mmCIF file of C-alpha atoms in Angstrom:
data_model
loop_
_atom_site.group_PDB
_atom_site.id
_atom_site.type_symbol
_atom_site.label_atom_id
_atom_site.label_comp_id
_atom_site.label_asym_id
_atom_site.label_seq_id
_atom_site.Cartn_x
_atom_site.Cartn_y
_atom_site.Cartn_z
ATOM 1 C CA UNK A 439 -0.513 0.198 -0.320
ATOM 2 C CA UNK A 440 1.232 3.611 -0.661
ATOM 3 C CA UNK A 441 0.005 6.737 -0.200
ATOM 4 C CA UNK A 442 1.445 9.932 -1.809
ATOM 5 C CA UNK A 443 0.074 12.891 -0.219
ATOM 6 C CA UNK A 444 0.376 16.740 -1.579
ATOM 7 C CA UNK A 445 -0.551 20.015 -1.199
ATOM 8 C CA UNK A 446 -0.092 22.278 1.737
ATOM 9 C CA UNK A 447 2.327 24.817 1.996
ATOM 10 C CA UNK A 448 2.580 28.317 4.029
ATOM 11 C CA UNK A 449 -0.318 30.616 3.361
ATOM 12 C CA UNK A 450 -1.326 33.915 5.326
ATOM 13 C CA UNK A 451 -4.458 33.435 7.604
ATOM 14 C CA UNK A 452 -7.916 34.158 6.175
ATOM 15 C CA UNK A 453 -6.151 32.065 2.806
ATOM 16 C CA UNK A 454 -6.632 28.896 1.506
ATOM 17 C CA UNK A 455 -5.206 25.745 0.697
ATOM 18 C CA UNK A 456 -5.902 21.780 -0.854
ATOM 19 C CA UNK A 457 -4.081 18.714 0.167
ATOM 20 C CA UNK A 458 -4.614 15.680 -1.799
ATOM 21 C CA UNK A 459 -3.584 12.008 -1.609
ATOM 22 C CA UNK A 460 -4.036 9.027 -3.590
ATOM 23 C CA UNK A 461 -3.964 5.341 -2.231
ATOM 24 C CA UNK A 462 -2.174 2.861 -4.473
ATOM 25 C CA UNK A 463 -1.683 -1.140 -3.783
ATOM 26 C CA UNK A 464 -3.658 -3.913 -6.164
ATOM 27 C CA UNK A 465 -5.869 -5.217 -3.303
ATOM 28 C CA UNK A 466 -6.380 -2.843 -1.451
ATOM 29 C CA UNK A 467 -9.923 -2.139 -0.402
ATOM 30 C CA UNK A 468 -10.616 1.302 0.263
ATOM 31 C CA UNK A 469 -12.609 1.560 3.957
ATOM 32 C CA UNK A 470 -11.955 5.332 4.785
ATOM 33 C CA UNK A 471 -9.922 7.691 4.068
ATOM 34 C CA UNK A 472 -9.335 11.069 6.339
ATOM 35 C CA UNK A 473 -6.674 13.686 7.262
ATOM 36 C CA UNK A 474 -5.130 13.652 10.627
ATOM 37 C CA UNK A 475 -2.853 17.300 11.964
ATOM 38 C CA UNK A 476 -0.060 17.257 14.692
ATOM 39 C CA UNK A 477 1.361 20.046 15.868
ATOM 40 C CA UNK A 478 4.494 19.958 17.835
ATOM 41 C CA UNK A 479 3.820 19.160 21.447
ATOM 42 C CA UNK A 480 0.356 17.619 20.403
ATOM 43 C CA UNK A 481 -1.146 14.930 19.721
ATOM 44 C CA UNK A 482 -2.164 13.911 16.666
ATOM 45 C CA UNK A 483 -5.878 14.473 15.694
ATOM 46 C CA UNK A 484 -8.272 14.181 13.765
ATOM 47 C CA UNK A 485 -9.226 16.472 11.022
ATOM 48 C CA UNK A 486 -11.353 14.973 8.793
ATOM 49 C CA UNK A 487 -12.669 11.661 7.385
ATOM 50 C CA UNK A 488 -14.788 10.066 4.821
ATOM 51 C CA UNK A 489 -15.829 6.725 3.967
ATOM 52 C CA UNK A 490 -16.668 4.769 0.752
ATOM 53 C CA UNK A 491 -20.323 5.607 0.960
ATOM 54 C CA UNK A 492 -19.640 9.279 1.222
ATOM 55 C CA UNK A 493 -20.402 9.561 4.987
ATOM 56 C CA UNK A 494 -18.333 12.396 6.432
ATOM 57 C CA UNK A 495 -16.606 13.662 10.118
ATOM 58 C CA UNK A 496 -15.145 16.784 10.577
ATOM 59 C CA UNK A 497 -13.263 18.204 13.679
ATOM 60 C CA UNK A 498 -15.623 20.953 15.126
ATOM 61 C CA UNK A 499 -12.566 23.284 14.883
ATOM 62 C CA UNK A 500 -12.683 23.032 11.228
ATOM 63 C CA UNK A 501 -16.322 22.606 10.665
ATOM 64 C CA UNK A 502 -17.232 25.376 8.172
ATOM 65 C CA UNK A 503 -13.989 25.993 7.074
ATOM 66 C CA UNK A 504 -12.876 22.561 5.537
ATOM 67 C CA UNK A 505 -14.328 20.544 3.276
ATOM 68 C CA UNK A 506 -13.109 16.367 2.359
ATOM 69 C CA UNK A 507 -14.066 15.219 -0.379
ATOM 70 C CA UNK A 508 -13.009 11.695 -2.356
ATOM 71 C CA UNK A 509 -12.718 10.043 -5.852
ATOM 72 C CA UNK A 510 -13.961 7.111 -5.709
ATOM 73 C CA UNK A 511 -12.552 5.808 -8.710
ATOM 74 C CA UNK A 512 -9.299 7.287 -8.072
ATOM 75 C CA UNK A 513 -8.368 6.114 -4.477
ATOM 76 C CA UNK A 514 -7.807 9.906 -3.397
ATOM 77 C CA UNK A 515 -9.001 12.239 -1.049
ATOM 78 C CA UNK A 516 -9.006 16.018 -0.917
ATOM 79 C CA UNK A 517 -9.316 18.891 1.697
ATOM 80 C CA UNK A 518 -9.913 22.216 1.026
ATOM 81 C CA UNK A 519 -9.050 23.997 3.766
ATOM 82 C CA UNK A 520 -10.392 27.679 3.390
ATOM 83 C CA UNK A 521 -9.877 30.961 6.309
ATOM 84 C CA UNK A 522 -6.964 29.516 7.610
ATOM 85 C CA UNK A 523 -5.819 30.330 10.928
ATOM 86 C CA UNK A 524 -2.422 30.564 12.797
ATOM 87 C CA UNK A 525 -3.925 27.299 14.823
ATOM 88 C CA UNK A 526 -4.282 24.891 11.739
ATOM 89 C CA UNK A 527 -0.264 25.261 11.600
ATOM 90 C CA UNK A 528 0.327 21.331 11.495
ATOM 91 C CA UNK A 529 1.573 18.613 9.934
ATOM 92 C CA UNK A 530 -1.411 16.843 8.220
ATOM 93 C CA UNK A 531 -1.448 13.158 7.765
ATOM 94 C CA UNK A 532 -3.645 11.368 5.393
ATOM 95 C CA UNK A 533 -4.946 7.753 6.798
ATOM 96 C CA UNK A 534 -6.188 5.258 5.006
ATOM 97 C CA UNK A 535 -8.328 1.824 6.540
ATOM 98 C CA UNK A 536 -8.456 -0.673 3.848
ATOM 99 C CA UNK A 537 -9.104 -4.140 3.442
ATOM 100 C CA UNK A 538 -7.206 -6.606 1.577
ATOM 101 C CA UNK A 539 -8.994 -9.272 -0.984
ATOM 102 C CA UNK A 540 -11.643 -10.871 1.106
ATOM 103 C CA UNK A 541 -10.316 -9.960 4.478
ATOM 104 C CA UNK A 542 -12.554 -8.573 6.458
ATOM 105 C CA UNK A 543 -9.238 -7.401 8.506
ATOM 106 C CA UNK A 544 -8.767 -3.791 8.543
ATOM 107 C CA UNK A 545 -6.189 -2.040 8.032
ATOM 108 C CA UNK A 546 -4.304 1.449 8.856
ATOM 109 C CA UNK A 547 -1.958 2.848 6.651
ATOM 110 C CA UNK A 548 -0.371 6.760 7.439
ATOM 111 C CA UNK A 549 0.969 8.482 4.647
ATOM 112 C CA UNK A 550 4.529 10.822 5.185
ATOM 113 C CA UNK A 551 3.039 13.928 5.907
ATOM 114 C CA UNK A 552 3.203 17.733 5.185
ATOM 115 C CA UNK A 553 3.225 20.547 6.464
ATOM 116 C CA UNK A 554 0.522 23.715 6.511
ATOM 117 C CA UNK A 555 1.802 26.780 8.072
ATOM 118 C CA UNK A 556 -0.248 29.682 8.587
ATOM 119 C CA UNK A 557 0.873 32.943 9.132
ATOM 120 C CA UNK A 558 -0.534 35.688 10.904
#
């Protein structure tokens, strides 16, 4: 299983950024994909995730500002981040939850992380 994340960067407060994360692997069956973030000294926390049937889940601190979408055909998840705040500064990680073949065992696979920095 491989995850290729892109996006991120430096933006001023009030600006926007977009992240994307593509999953690949011949026997991967995606269960859900999502984004987490971790700021220095903090625990990794959920930002948003989306299941294969389109159900979304957002952390309260991003509701109304961030939007998660997916392209099932490409096994890709996107995170549109609007109205960014300095406190959104963190490394953002993509998380893939998947099964393999006919197994029902659910696996987690983390992407490499991408830095988002919001200046005040």
